[in-house]
Amino acid sequence: MIPYGRQDITQADMKAVLEVLKSDFITQGPSVPQFENALATYCGVSHAIAVNSATSALHIACLVLGLGKNDWLWTSPNTFVASANCGLYCGANVDFVDIDPKTYNMSIEALTAKLVEAEKQGTLPKIVIPVHFAGQSCEMQAISRLSDKYGFKIIEDASHAIGGKYLGDPVGNCRYSDITVFSFHPVKIITTAEGGIATTNDEELAARMRRLRSHGITRDPQIMADAIDGPWSYQQIELGFNYRITDIQAALGYSQLQRLDQYIERRHQIKAQYDELLETLPVVAPWQHPDAYSALHLYPVQVDPNTCAKTRKEILTAMRAAEIGVNVHYIPVHTQPYYQQLGFRHGDFPNAEKYYGHTMSLPMYPLLSDAQQRYVIRALKDALA
Ligand SMILES: *Cc1c(COP(=O)(O)O)cnc(C)c1O
């Protein structure tokens, strides 16, 4: 089976992990800050806080930005459920902003219109989470301008986008946001098996996220509630979690990070080949925004219902029968049973639903060989015929 995405683990990765296993610390040792510092430098951001998943990073990001009961969090419906669930973890209300049919990212027009309406209703969001779908940055300048006007905070869900750029600068630099979150799940661009990270330029937000990832405990006498008992002292000053990442994982992440640019280049090669090979077929290739250099986590094509006689389901089934693990990104979050139970309805976000009806992600990962890619295209041609 050719999957839609998979990790690349090298000898160097294995050596890095083995070294940690033989060392004094397999968690809470030096590998975590080493990974954090290297990633912060790569992204051009002041702080990086590594945790055990992007989901955890989203949760603590929402908490430190003050999200709570009666607040609103808005995100894109074209995302993984975690981008919305983090709001519910904090007891807040969640709503969605429909996508732009061209970029498949949160639409600036829809966001603007929804903000105007919410201002009238007194239901402006506290946090907006733009999701850089498939690795392509959202239009962050425009979202940042709206945040100045309407007073919401911004968390970039860049789970797909490490190694990508926006206006020539690395995604994750938080120039247009409060916090950015990356995922290191094996299907993503680089991996730590499970893992995630939050980046920010705000020292206080960083310190608080560090504390929340480890039970709300501090060892800093400056912020302890009362005098320390002795050198063993620590104090829990708020309710946190165990969201720590291990040194084993951080060493893998650090080793993977050394190949990040290579990975992105290879993904762009694969994309260029797909673009060329698909040109004559009744499918819509992913459009690239001129402001963004995509990390190309995904290569989603839309089966064009105007020119294609087959349905997406027929094509996807035929591809899977040919041992190609094509997948669909994403089932709009508001159509999930859990969200339906919260009151959302089919038809609420028509662009995301329409896109979902036609889309299919073709295999896209650095180890996909040219021969495998040609096989994918041949199978797609057969399925479309
Ligand atoms: C993968 C993903 C997440 C969750 O990442 P985990 O590290 O698995 O928790 C969140 N948002 C998006 C857009 C994702 O693709």
mmCIF file of C-alpha atoms and ligand atoms in Angstrom:
data_model
loop_
_atom_site.group_PDB
_atom_site.id
_atom_site.type_symbol
_atom_site.label_atom_id
_atom_site.label_comp_id
_atom_site.label_asym_id
_atom_site.label_seq_id
_atom_site.Cartn_x
_atom_site.Cartn_y
_atom_site.Cartn_z
ATOM 1 C CA MET A 1 0.000 0.000 0.000
ATOM 2 C CA ILE A 2 1.278 3.472 -0.914
ATOM 3 C CA PRO A 3 -0.007 5.671 1.943
ATOM 4 C CA TYR A 4 -1.002 9.345 1.583
ATOM 5 C CA GLY A 5 1.777 10.303 3.985
ATOM 6 C CA ARG A 6 4.475 8.648 6.025
ATOM 7 C CA GLN A 7 7.574 9.342 8.092
ATOM 8 C CA ASP A 8 11.201 9.012 7.019
ATOM 9 C CA ILE A 9 13.419 7.600 9.773
ATOM 10 C CA THR A 10 17.156 7.544 8.976
ATOM 11 C CA GLN A 11 20.185 5.927 10.586
ATOM 12 C CA ALA A 12 21.040 9.341 12.065
ATOM 13 C CA ASP A 13 17.589 9.507 13.697
ATOM 14 C CA MET A 14 18.044 6.043 15.194
ATOM 15 C CA LYS A 15 21.508 6.919 16.478
ATOM 16 C CA ALA A 16 20.164 10.097 18.121
ATOM 17 C CA VAL A 17 17.387 8.160 19.849
ATOM 18 C CA LEU A 18 19.762 5.401 20.948
ATOM 19 C CA GLU A 19 22.113 7.920 22.504
ATOM 20 C CA VAL A 20 19.317 9.289 24.662
ATOM 21 C CA LEU A 21 18.281 5.772 25.667
ATOM 22 C CA LYS A 22 21.830 5.145 26.905
ATOM 23 C CA SER A 23 22.068 8.525 28.671
ATOM 24 C CA ASP A 24 21.070 9.628 32.182
ATOM 25 C CA PHE A 25 17.803 11.260 31.134
ATOM 26 C CA ILE A 26 15.164 9.720 28.900
ATOM 27 C CA THR A 27 12.757 12.505 29.852
ATOM 28 C CA GLN A 28 13.204 15.993 31.368
ATOM 29 C CA GLY A 29 16.831 16.034 30.214
ATOM 30 C CA PRO A 30 18.842 18.211 27.823
ATOM 31 C CA SER A 31 17.290 16.999 24.533
ATOM 32 C CA VAL A 32 14.027 18.861 25.031
ATOM 33 C CA PRO A 33 15.581 22.366 25.343
ATOM 34 C CA GLN A 34 18.023 21.495 22.549
ATOM 35 C CA PHE A 35 15.097 20.714 20.227
ATOM 36 C CA GLU A 36 13.152 23.763 21.396
ATOM 37 C CA ASN A 37 16.084 26.126 20.835
ATOM 38 C CA ALA A 38 16.884 24.718 17.401
ATOM 39 C CA LEU A 39 13.269 25.006 16.316
ATOM 40 C CA ALA A 40 12.943 28.546 17.678
ATOM 41 C CA THR A 41 16.069 29.548 15.751
ATOM 42 C CA TYR A 42 14.749 27.897 12.583
ATOM 43 C CA CYS A 43 11.445 29.759 12.865
ATOM 44 C CA GLY A 44 12.967 33.070 13.957
ATOM 45 C CA VAL A 45 10.898 33.198 17.144
ATOM 46 C CA SER A 46 11.896 33.856 20.771
ATOM 47 C CA HIS A 47 10.352 30.849 22.533
ATOM 48 C CA ALA A 48 9.348 27.283 21.704
ATOM 49 C CA ILE A 49 7.593 24.981 24.168
ATOM 50 C CA ALA A 50 7.595 21.307 23.190
ATOM 51 C CA VAL A 51 4.726 19.126 24.377
ATOM 52 C CA ASN A 52 3.350 15.630 23.784
ATOM 53 C CA SER A 53 1.024 16.621 20.893
ATOM 54 C CA ALA A 54 -0.239 19.584 18.899
ATOM 55 C CA THR A 55 -3.569 18.984 20.614
ATOM 56 C CA SER A 56 -1.912 19.654 23.999
ATOM 57 C CA ALA A 57 -0.169 22.713 22.550
ATOM 58 C CA LEU A 58 -3.516 24.081 21.316
ATOM 59 C CA HIS A 59 -5.085 23.456 24.725
ATOM 60 C CA ILE A 60 -2.426 25.302 26.752
ATOM 61 C CA ALA A 61 -2.241 28.056 24.110
ATOM 62 C CA CYS A 62 -5.967 28.696 24.579
ATOM 63 C CA LEU A 63 -5.592 28.669 28.379
ATOM 64 C CA VAL A 64 -2.740 31.180 28.491
ATOM 65 C CA LEU A 65 -4.661 33.491 26.172
ATOM 66 C CA GLY A 66 -7.415 33.479 28.790
ATOM 67 C CA LEU A 67 -10.066 31.430 27.006
ATOM 68 C CA GLY A 68 -12.849 30.336 29.362
ATOM 69 C CA LYS A 69 -16.555 29.939 29.884
ATOM 70 C CA ASN A 70 -18.799 32.242 27.788
ATOM 71 C CA ASP A 71 -15.909 33.073 25.448
ATOM 72 C CA TRP A 72 -15.930 32.277 21.743
ATOM 73 C CA LEU A 73 -13.251 30.526 19.721
ATOM 74 C CA TRP A 74 -13.486 30.509 15.922
ATOM 75 C CA THR A 75 -11.618 28.248 13.554
ATOM 76 C CA SER A 76 -11.914 26.732 10.091
ATOM 77 C CA PRO A 77 -14.313 23.838 9.491
ATOM 78 C CA ASN A 78 -11.748 22.367 7.044
ATOM 79 C CA THR A 79 -9.412 20.996 9.694
ATOM 80 C CA PHE A 80 -8.776 18.149 12.075
ATOM 81 C CA VAL A 81 -11.134 18.153 15.065
ATOM 82 C CA ALA A 82 -8.331 19.187 17.465
ATOM 83 C CA SER A 83 -8.358 22.797 16.163
ATOM 84 C CA ALA A 84 -11.891 23.178 17.533
ATOM 85 C CA ASN A 85 -11.840 20.783 20.494
ATOM 86 C CA CYS A 86 -9.261 22.927 22.325
ATOM 87 C CA GLY A 87 -11.945 25.592 22.750
ATOM 88 C CA LEU A 88 -14.355 23.097 24.272
ATOM 89 C CA TYR A 89 -11.646 21.853 26.689
ATOM 90 C CA CYS A 90 -11.594 25.399 28.110
ATOM 91 C CA GLY A 91 -15.367 25.503 28.480
ATOM 92 C CA ALA A 92 -15.691 28.073 25.687
ATOM 93 C CA ASN A 93 -18.099 28.155 22.747
ATOM 94 C CA VAL A 94 -16.775 27.148 19.349
ATOM 95 C CA ASP A 95 -17.842 28.474 15.967
ATOM 96 C CA PHE A 96 -16.454 28.247 12.449
ATOM 97 C CA VAL A 97 -15.599 30.565 9.577
ATOM 98 C CA ASP A 98 -16.188 29.154 6.096
ATOM 99 C CA ILE A 99 -13.271 28.574 3.729
ATOM 100 C CA ASP A 100 -12.068 30.365 0.634
ATOM 101 C CA PRO A 101 -12.854 28.053 -2.314
ATOM 102 C CA LYS A 102 -9.477 28.862 -3.841
ATOM 103 C CA THR A 103 -7.047 28.359 -0.920
ATOM 104 C CA TYR A 104 -9.273 26.053 1.207
ATOM 105 C CA ASN A 105 -8.126 28.216 4.154
ATOM 106 C CA MET A 106 -10.323 30.429 6.327
ATOM 107 C CA SER A 107 -11.899 33.066 4.066
ATOM 108 C CA ILE A 108 -10.997 36.653 4.925
ATOM 109 C CA GLU A 109 -14.327 37.855 3.490
ATOM 110 C CA ALA A 110 -16.293 35.364 5.591
ATOM 111 C CA LEU A 111 -14.249 36.254 8.695
ATOM 112 C CA THR A 112 -14.825 39.979 8.172
ATOM 113 C CA ALA A 113 -18.569 39.533 7.664
ATOM 114 C CA LYS A 114 -18.861 37.288 10.709
ATOM 115 C CA LEU A 115 -16.962 39.776 12.889
ATOM 116 C CA VAL A 116 -19.244 42.631 11.824
ATOM 117 C CA GLU A 117 -22.263 40.518 12.782
ATOM 118 C CA ALA A 118 -20.718 39.284 16.067
ATOM 119 C CA GLU A 119 -19.914 42.848 17.108
ATOM 120 C CA LYS A 120 -23.612 43.713 16.800
ATOM 121 C CA GLN A 121 -24.590 40.618 18.808
ATOM 122 C CA GLY A 122 -21.881 41.098 21.457
ATOM 123 C CA THR A 123 -20.381 37.704 20.618
ATOM 124 C CA LEU A 124 -16.954 38.650 19.272
ATOM 125 C CA PRO A 125 -14.402 35.824 19.560
ATOM 126 C CA LYS A 126 -11.618 35.875 22.115
ATOM 127 C CA ILE A 127 -9.462 33.613 19.946
ATOM 128 C CA VAL A 128 -9.356 32.903 16.209
ATOM 129 C CA ILE A 129 -7.398 29.855 15.031
ATOM 130 C CA PRO A 130 -6.496 30.058 11.337
ATOM 131 C CA VAL A 131 -5.360 26.653 10.057
ATOM 132 C CA HIS A 132 -2.634 26.558 7.405
ATOM 133 C CA PHE A 133 -4.328 23.840 5.411
ATOM 134 C CA ALA A 134 -2.076 21.445 3.465
ATOM 135 C CA GLY A 135 0.917 23.540 4.596
ATOM 136 C CA GLN A 136 -0.072 26.809 2.914
ATOM 137 C CA SER A 137 -0.177 29.818 5.225
ATOM 138 C CA CYS A 138 -3.424 31.708 5.690
ATOM 139 C CA GLU A 139 -3.481 35.412 4.818
ATOM 140 C CA MET A 140 -2.037 36.392 8.184
ATOM 141 C CA GLN A 141 -1.592 40.107 7.507
ATOM 142 C CA ALA A 142 -5.310 40.490 6.898
ATOM 143 C CA ILE A 143 -6.226 38.365 9.930
ATOM 144 C CA SER A 144 -3.815 40.358 12.089
ATOM 145 C CA ARG A 145 -5.391 43.644 10.945
ATOM 146 C CA LEU A 146 -8.817 42.281 11.882
ATOM 147 C CA SER A 147 -7.497 41.240 15.297
ATOM 148 C CA ASP A 148 -6.316 44.822 15.894
ATOM 149 C CA LYS A 149 -9.770 46.077 15.018
ATOM 150 C CA TYR A 150 -11.856 43.502 16.892
ATOM 151 C CA GLY A 151 -9.502 42.571 19.740
ATOM 152 C CA PHE A 152 -9.207 38.820 19.328
ATOM 153 C CA LYS A 153 -6.032 36.772 19.890
ATOM 154 C CA ILE A 154 -4.567 34.572 17.154
ATOM 155 C CA ILE A 155 -3.257 31.019 17.390
ATOM 156 C CA GLU A 156 -1.921 29.713 14.083
ATOM 157 C CA ASP A 157 -2.618 26.003 13.731
ATOM 158 C CA ALA A 158 0.451 25.274 11.627
ATOM 159 C CA SER A 159 0.303 21.507 12.175
ATOM 160 C CA HIS A 160 0.760 21.104 8.394
ATOM 161 C CA ALA A 161 3.120 23.980 7.836
ATOM 162 C CA ILE A 162 6.528 23.637 9.495
ATOM 163 C CA GLY A 163 9.128 24.557 6.885
ATOM 164 C CA GLY A 164 6.635 26.723 5.028
ATOM 165 C CA LYS A 165 6.961 30.465 4.568
ATOM 166 C CA TYR A 166 4.680 33.484 4.573
ATOM 167 C CA LEU A 167 5.840 36.667 2.831
ATOM 168 C CA GLY A 168 9.314 35.132 2.680
ATOM 169 C CA ASP A 169 9.607 34.419 6.420
ATOM 170 C CA PRO A 170 9.222 31.094 8.229
ATOM 171 C CA VAL A 171 5.798 30.079 9.486
ATOM 172 C CA GLY A 172 6.037 29.976 13.274
ATOM 173 C CA ASN A 173 7.758 33.349 13.713
ATOM 174 C CA CYS A 174 4.501 34.713 15.232
ATOM 175 C CA ARG A 175 4.885 38.044 13.475
ATOM 176 C CA TYR A 176 1.115 38.080 12.884
ATOM 177 C CA SER A 177 -0.065 35.942 15.792
ATOM 178 C CA ASP A 178 0.256 35.388 19.527
ATOM 179 C CA ILE A 179 1.132 31.707 19.330
ATOM 180 C CA THR A 180 1.827 29.166 16.574
ATOM 181 C CA VAL A 181 1.381 25.426 16.996
ATOM 182 C CA PHE A 182 3.083 22.597 15.063
ATOM 183 C CA SER A 183 2.375 18.850 15.097
ATOM 184 C CA PHE A 184 4.972 16.090 14.873
ATOM 185 C CA HIS A 185 2.610 13.188 14.249
ATOM 186 C CA PRO A 186 4.239 10.753 11.762
ATOM 187 C CA VAL A 187 2.101 11.867 8.812
ATOM 188 C CA LYS A 188 3.222 15.482 9.293
ATOM 189 C CA ILE A 189 6.368 17.115 7.885
ATOM 190 C CA ILE A 190 8.806 16.060 10.642
ATOM 191 C CA THR A 191 8.004 13.650 13.428
ATOM 192 C CA THR A 192 8.594 12.779 17.081
ATOM 193 C CA ALA A 193 6.035 9.901 16.881
ATOM 194 C CA GLU A 194 3.577 11.884 18.997
ATOM 195 C CA GLY A 195 4.473 15.463 19.751
ATOM 196 C CA GLY A 196 3.852 19.127 19.193
ATOM 197 C CA ILE A 197 5.253 22.539 19.941
ATOM 198 C CA ALA A 198 3.998 26.054 20.612
ATOM 199 C CA THR A 199 6.038 29.100 19.572
ATOM 200 C CA THR A 200 5.624 32.683 20.779
ATOM 201 C CA ASN A 201 7.512 35.951 21.124
ATOM 202 C CA ASP A 202 5.807 36.715 24.441
ATOM 203 C CA GLU A 203 7.942 35.733 27.411
ATOM 204 C CA GLU A 204 5.041 35.563 29.855
ATOM 205 C CA LEU A 205 2.933 33.366 27.597
ATOM 206 C CA ALA A 206 5.961 31.101 27.137
ATOM 207 C CA ALA A 207 6.614 30.811 30.886
ATOM 208 C CA ARG A 208 2.984 30.015 31.549
ATOM 209 C CA MET A 209 2.798 27.373 28.805
ATOM 210 C CA ARG A 210 5.932 25.725 30.273
ATOM 211 C CA ARG A 211 4.255 25.648 33.655
ATOM 212 C CA LEU A 212 0.973 24.273 32.337
ATOM 213 C CA ARG A 213 2.742 21.447 30.507
ATOM 214 C CA SER A 214 4.054 20.246 33.878
ATOM 215 C CA HIS A 215 1.190 20.332 36.397
ATOM 216 C CA GLY A 216 1.253 24.085 37.007
ATOM 217 C CA ILE A 217 4.422 23.624 39.045
ATOM 218 C CA THR A 218 7.152 26.246 39.376
ATOM 219 C CA ARG A 219 10.663 26.124 40.831
ATOM 220 C CA ASP A 220 11.177 29.863 40.371
ATOM 221 C CA PRO A 221 11.318 31.519 43.836
ATOM 222 C CA GLN A 222 10.290 34.829 42.201
ATOM 223 C CA ILE A 223 6.798 33.552 41.446
ATOM 224 C CA MET A 224 6.218 31.138 44.308
ATOM 225 C CA ALA A 225 3.286 31.950 46.557
ATOM 226 C CA ASP A 226 5.390 31.990 49.733
ATOM 227 C CA ALA A 227 8.951 31.508 50.976
ATOM 228 C CA ILE A 228 10.694 28.342 49.810
ATOM 229 C CA ASP A 229 11.316 25.557 52.325
ATOM 230 C CA GLY A 230 14.696 24.566 50.883
ATOM 231 C CA PRO A 231 16.555 23.555 47.743
ATOM 232 C CA TRP A 232 14.047 20.714 47.111
ATOM 233 C CA SER A 233 11.157 23.176 46.929
ATOM 234 C CA TYR A 234 8.618 23.408 44.183
ATOM 235 C CA GLN A 235 5.141 24.840 44.299
ATOM 236 C CA GLN A 236 2.042 24.153 42.304
ATOM 237 C CA ILE A 237 0.544 27.579 41.737
ATOM 238 C CA GLU A 238 -2.122 26.698 39.166
ATOM 239 C CA LEU A 239 -3.795 23.611 37.708
ATOM 240 C CA GLY A 240 -1.683 22.172 34.916
ATOM 241 C CA PHE A 241 -1.236 18.871 33.109
ATOM 242 C CA ASN A 242 1.379 16.324 32.233
ATOM 243 C CA TYR A 243 1.830 17.365 28.604
ATOM 244 C CA ARG A 244 5.604 16.822 28.570
ATOM 245 C CA ILE A 245 7.437 15.366 25.593
ATOM 246 C CA THR A 246 10.233 12.853 26.318
ATOM 247 C CA ASP A 247 13.931 13.339 25.557
ATOM 248 C CA ILE A 248 13.729 10.282 23.317
ATOM 249 C CA GLN A 249 11.152 12.071 21.165
ATOM 250 C CA ALA A 250 12.914 15.431 21.303
ATOM 251 C CA ALA A 251 16.151 13.829 20.076
ATOM 252 C CA LEU A 252 14.235 12.358 17.142
ATOM 253 C CA GLY A 253 12.681 15.762 16.450
ATOM 254 C CA TYR A 254 16.052 17.519 16.577
ATOM 255 C CA SER A 255 17.545 14.986 14.186
ATOM 256 C CA GLN A 256 14.560 15.308 11.810
ATOM 257 C CA LEU A 257 14.770 19.104 11.930
ATOM 258 C CA GLN A 258 18.223 18.916 10.300
ATOM 259 C CA ARG A 259 16.511 17.567 7.150
ATOM 260 C CA LEU A 260 13.453 19.830 7.171
ATOM 261 C CA ASP A 261 14.493 22.008 4.221
ATOM 262 C CA GLN A 262 15.432 18.914 2.214
ATOM 263 C CA TYR A 263 12.000 17.465 2.936
ATOM 264 C CA ILE A 264 10.206 20.599 1.776
ATOM 265 C CA GLU A 265 12.275 20.701 -1.429
ATOM 266 C CA ARG A 266 11.393 17.091 -2.197
ATOM 267 C CA ARG A 267 7.719 17.796 -1.536
ATOM 268 C CA HIS A 268 7.895 20.671 -4.024
ATOM 269 C CA GLN A 269 9.472 18.347 -6.614
ATOM 270 C CA ILE A 270 6.644 15.869 -6.137
ATOM 271 C CA LYS A 271 4.115 18.697 -6.405
ATOM 272 C CA ALA A 272 5.643 19.977 -9.651
ATOM 273 C CA GLN A 273 5.447 16.469 -11.112
ATOM 274 C CA TYR A 274 1.829 16.068 -10.021
ATOM 275 C CA ASP A 275 0.938 19.505 -11.442
ATOM 276 C CA GLU A 276 2.385 18.512 -14.788
ATOM 277 C CA LEU A 277 0.991 14.990 -14.922
ATOM 278 C CA LEU A 278 -2.493 16.100 -13.864
ATOM 279 C CA GLU A 279 -2.782 18.972 -16.306
ATOM 280 C CA THR A 280 -4.917 17.084 -18.827
ATOM 281 C CA LEU A 281 -7.097 15.308 -16.250
ATOM 282 C CA PRO A 282 -10.505 16.494 -14.961
ATOM 283 C CA VAL A 283 -9.144 17.334 -11.504
ATOM 284 C CA VAL A 284 -8.328 20.645 -9.832
ATOM 285 C CA ALA A 285 -4.763 20.880 -8.494
ATOM 286 C CA PRO A 286 -4.173 22.840 -5.277
ATOM 287 C CA TRP A 287 -3.820 26.566 -5.980
ATOM 288 C CA GLN A 288 -0.794 28.300 -4.488
ATOM 289 C CA HIS A 289 -1.173 31.739 -2.938
ATOM 290 C CA PRO A 290 1.632 34.066 -4.117
ATOM 291 C CA ASP A 291 2.281 35.221 -0.503
ATOM 292 C CA ALA A 292 2.874 31.662 0.718
ATOM 293 C CA TYR A 293 5.536 29.027 0.182
ATOM 294 C CA SER A 294 3.671 25.886 1.202
ATOM 295 C CA ALA A 295 5.217 23.114 3.288
ATOM 296 C CA LEU A 296 3.023 20.817 1.148
ATOM 297 C CA HIS A 297 1.894 18.469 3.876
ATOM 298 C CA LEU A 298 -0.903 17.404 1.523
ATOM 299 C CA TYR A 299 -1.593 17.383 -2.182
ATOM 300 C CA PRO A 300 -5.395 17.521 -2.333
ATOM 301 C CA VAL A 301 -7.084 17.382 -5.737
ATOM 302 C CA GLN A 302 -10.721 18.137 -6.396
ATOM 303 C CA VAL A 303 -12.554 15.807 -8.722
ATOM 304 C CA ASP A 304 -14.190 18.322 -11.028
ATOM 305 C CA PRO A 305 -17.905 17.433 -11.140
ATOM 306 C CA ASN A 306 -18.394 19.560 -14.286
ATOM 307 C CA THR A 307 -15.900 17.629 -16.378
ATOM 308 C CA CYS A 308 -15.589 14.261 -14.661
ATOM 309 C CA ALA A 309 -18.149 11.489 -15.169
ATOM 310 C CA LYS A 310 -17.076 9.591 -12.043
ATOM 311 C CA THR A 311 -17.748 10.555 -8.442
ATOM 312 C CA ARG A 312 -15.024 11.113 -5.867
ATOM 313 C CA LYS A 313 -16.172 7.995 -4.043
ATOM 314 C CA GLU A 314 -15.851 5.828 -7.173
ATOM 315 C CA ILE A 315 -12.407 7.204 -7.891
ATOM 316 C CA LEU A 316 -11.190 6.888 -4.306
ATOM 317 C CA THR A 317 -12.478 3.296 -4.102
ATOM 318 C CA ALA A 318 -10.705 2.380 -7.343
ATOM 319 C CA MET A 319 -7.477 3.970 -6.106
ATOM 320 C CA ARG A 320 -7.643 2.066 -2.837
ATOM 321 C CA ALA A 321 -8.255 -1.159 -4.784
ATOM 322 C CA ALA A 322 -4.974 -0.332 -6.574
ATOM 323 C CA GLU A 323 -3.274 -0.244 -3.146
ATOM 324 C CA ILE A 324 -3.008 3.548 -3.024
ATOM 325 C CA GLY A 325 -4.043 4.965 0.330
ATOM 326 C CA VAL A 326 -5.706 8.127 -0.920
ATOM 327 C CA ASN A 327 -7.534 9.933 1.858
ATOM 328 C CA VAL A 328 -9.933 12.821 2.402
ATOM 329 C CA HIS A 329 -8.993 16.033 4.232
ATOM 330 C CA TYR A 330 -11.229 17.045 5.874
ATOM 331 C CA ILE A 331 -14.692 15.981 6.904
ATOM 332 C CA PRO A 332 -15.915 19.457 7.986
ATOM 333 C CA VAL A 333 -15.679 19.514 11.786
ATOM 334 C CA HIS A 334 -19.183 20.979 12.219
ATOM 335 C CA THR A 335 -20.685 17.899 10.510
ATOM 336 C CA GLN A 336 -19.183 15.504 13.069
ATOM 337 C CA PRO A 337 -21.901 13.931 15.269
ATOM 338 C CA TYR A 338 -20.458 15.544 18.390
ATOM 339 C CA TYR A 339 -20.686 19.003 16.816
ATOM 340 C CA GLN A 340 -24.144 18.289 15.391
ATOM 341 C CA GLN A 341 -25.182 17.585 18.955
ATOM 342 C CA LEU A 342 -23.912 21.077 19.840
ATOM 343 C CA GLY A 343 -26.354 22.514 17.313
ATOM 344 C CA PHE A 344 -24.387 22.741 14.055
ATOM 345 C CA ARG A 345 -26.148 21.647 10.877
ATOM 346 C CA HIS A 346 -25.188 20.443 7.425
ATOM 347 C CA GLY A 347 -25.290 23.506 5.208
ATOM 348 C CA ASP A 348 -23.835 25.848 7.847
ATOM 349 C CA PHE A 349 -20.501 26.236 6.004
ATOM 350 C CA PRO A 350 -21.280 25.484 2.361
ATOM 351 C CA ASN A 351 -17.823 26.088 0.858
ATOM 352 C CA ALA A 352 -16.152 23.647 3.260
ATOM 353 C CA GLU A 353 -18.894 21.088 2.607
ATOM 354 C CA LYS A 354 -18.722 21.473 -1.157
ATOM 355 C CA TYR A 355 -14.941 21.133 -1.082
ATOM 356 C CA TYR A 356 -15.207 18.054 1.133
ATOM 357 C CA GLY A 357 -17.551 16.491 -1.399
ATOM 358 C CA HIS A 358 -14.949 16.583 -4.177
ATOM 359 C CA THR A 359 -11.533 16.387 -2.550
ATOM 360 C CA MET A 360 -9.017 13.581 -2.379
ATOM 361 C CA SER A 361 -5.433 13.728 -1.051
ATOM 362 C CA LEU A 362 -2.878 11.995 -3.272
ATOM 363 C CA PRO A 363 0.232 10.410 -1.716
ATOM 364 C CA MET A 364 2.714 13.120 -0.724
ATOM 365 C CA TYR A 365 5.835 12.415 1.336
ATOM 366 C CA PRO A 366 9.586 12.699 0.726
ATOM 367 C CA LEU A 367 10.161 8.955 0.285
ATOM 368 C CA LEU A 368 7.528 8.643 -2.458
ATOM 369 C CA SER A 369 9.593 7.542 -5.459
ATOM 370 C CA ASP A 370 9.155 8.830 -9.008
ATOM 371 C CA ALA A 371 8.072 5.325 -10.057
ATOM 372 C CA GLN A 372 5.467 5.213 -7.271
ATOM 373 C CA GLN A 373 4.228 8.623 -8.306
ATOM 374 C CA ARG A 374 3.831 7.505 -11.911
ATOM 375 C CA TYR A 375 1.926 4.468 -10.643
ATOM 376 C CA VAL A 376 -0.393 6.777 -8.677
ATOM 377 C CA ILE A 377 -1.062 8.885 -11.773
ATOM 378 C CA ARG A 378 -1.689 5.822 -13.926
ATOM 379 C CA ALA A 379 -4.158 4.481 -11.367
ATOM 380 C CA LEU A 380 -5.862 7.878 -11.231
ATOM 381 C CA LYS A 381 -6.162 7.999 -15.035
ATOM 382 C CA ASP A 382 -7.682 4.506 -15.034
ATOM 383 C CA ALA A 383 -10.067 5.437 -12.235
ATOM 384 C CA LEU A 384 -11.177 8.588 -14.065
ATOM 385 C CA ALA A 385 -11.696 6.806 -17.413
HETATM 386 C C1 LIG B 1 -2.559 16.683 13.137
HETATM 387 C C2 LIG B 1 -3.294 17.917 13.423
HETATM 388 C C3 LIG B 1 -3.586 18.348 14.722
HETATM 389 C C4 LIG B 1 -3.315 17.505 15.932
HETATM 390 O O1 LIG B 1 -2.005 17.106 16.028
HETATM 391 P P1 LIG B 1 -1.571 16.041 17.133
HETATM 392 O O2 LIG B 1 -0.089 16.268 17.244
HETATM 393 O O3 LIG B 1 -1.902 14.698 16.561
HETATM 394 O O4 LIG B 1 -2.285 16.328 18.382
HETATM 395 C C5 LIG B 1 -4.194 19.571 14.900
HETATM 396 N N1 LIG B 1 -4.538 20.339 13.849
HETATM 397 C C6 LIG B 1 -4.298 19.950 12.594
HETATM 398 C C7 LIG B 1 -4.690 20.856 11.475
HETATM 399 C C8 LIG B 1 -3.692 18.730 12.336
HETATM 400 O O5 LIG B 1 -3.496 18.325 11.074
#
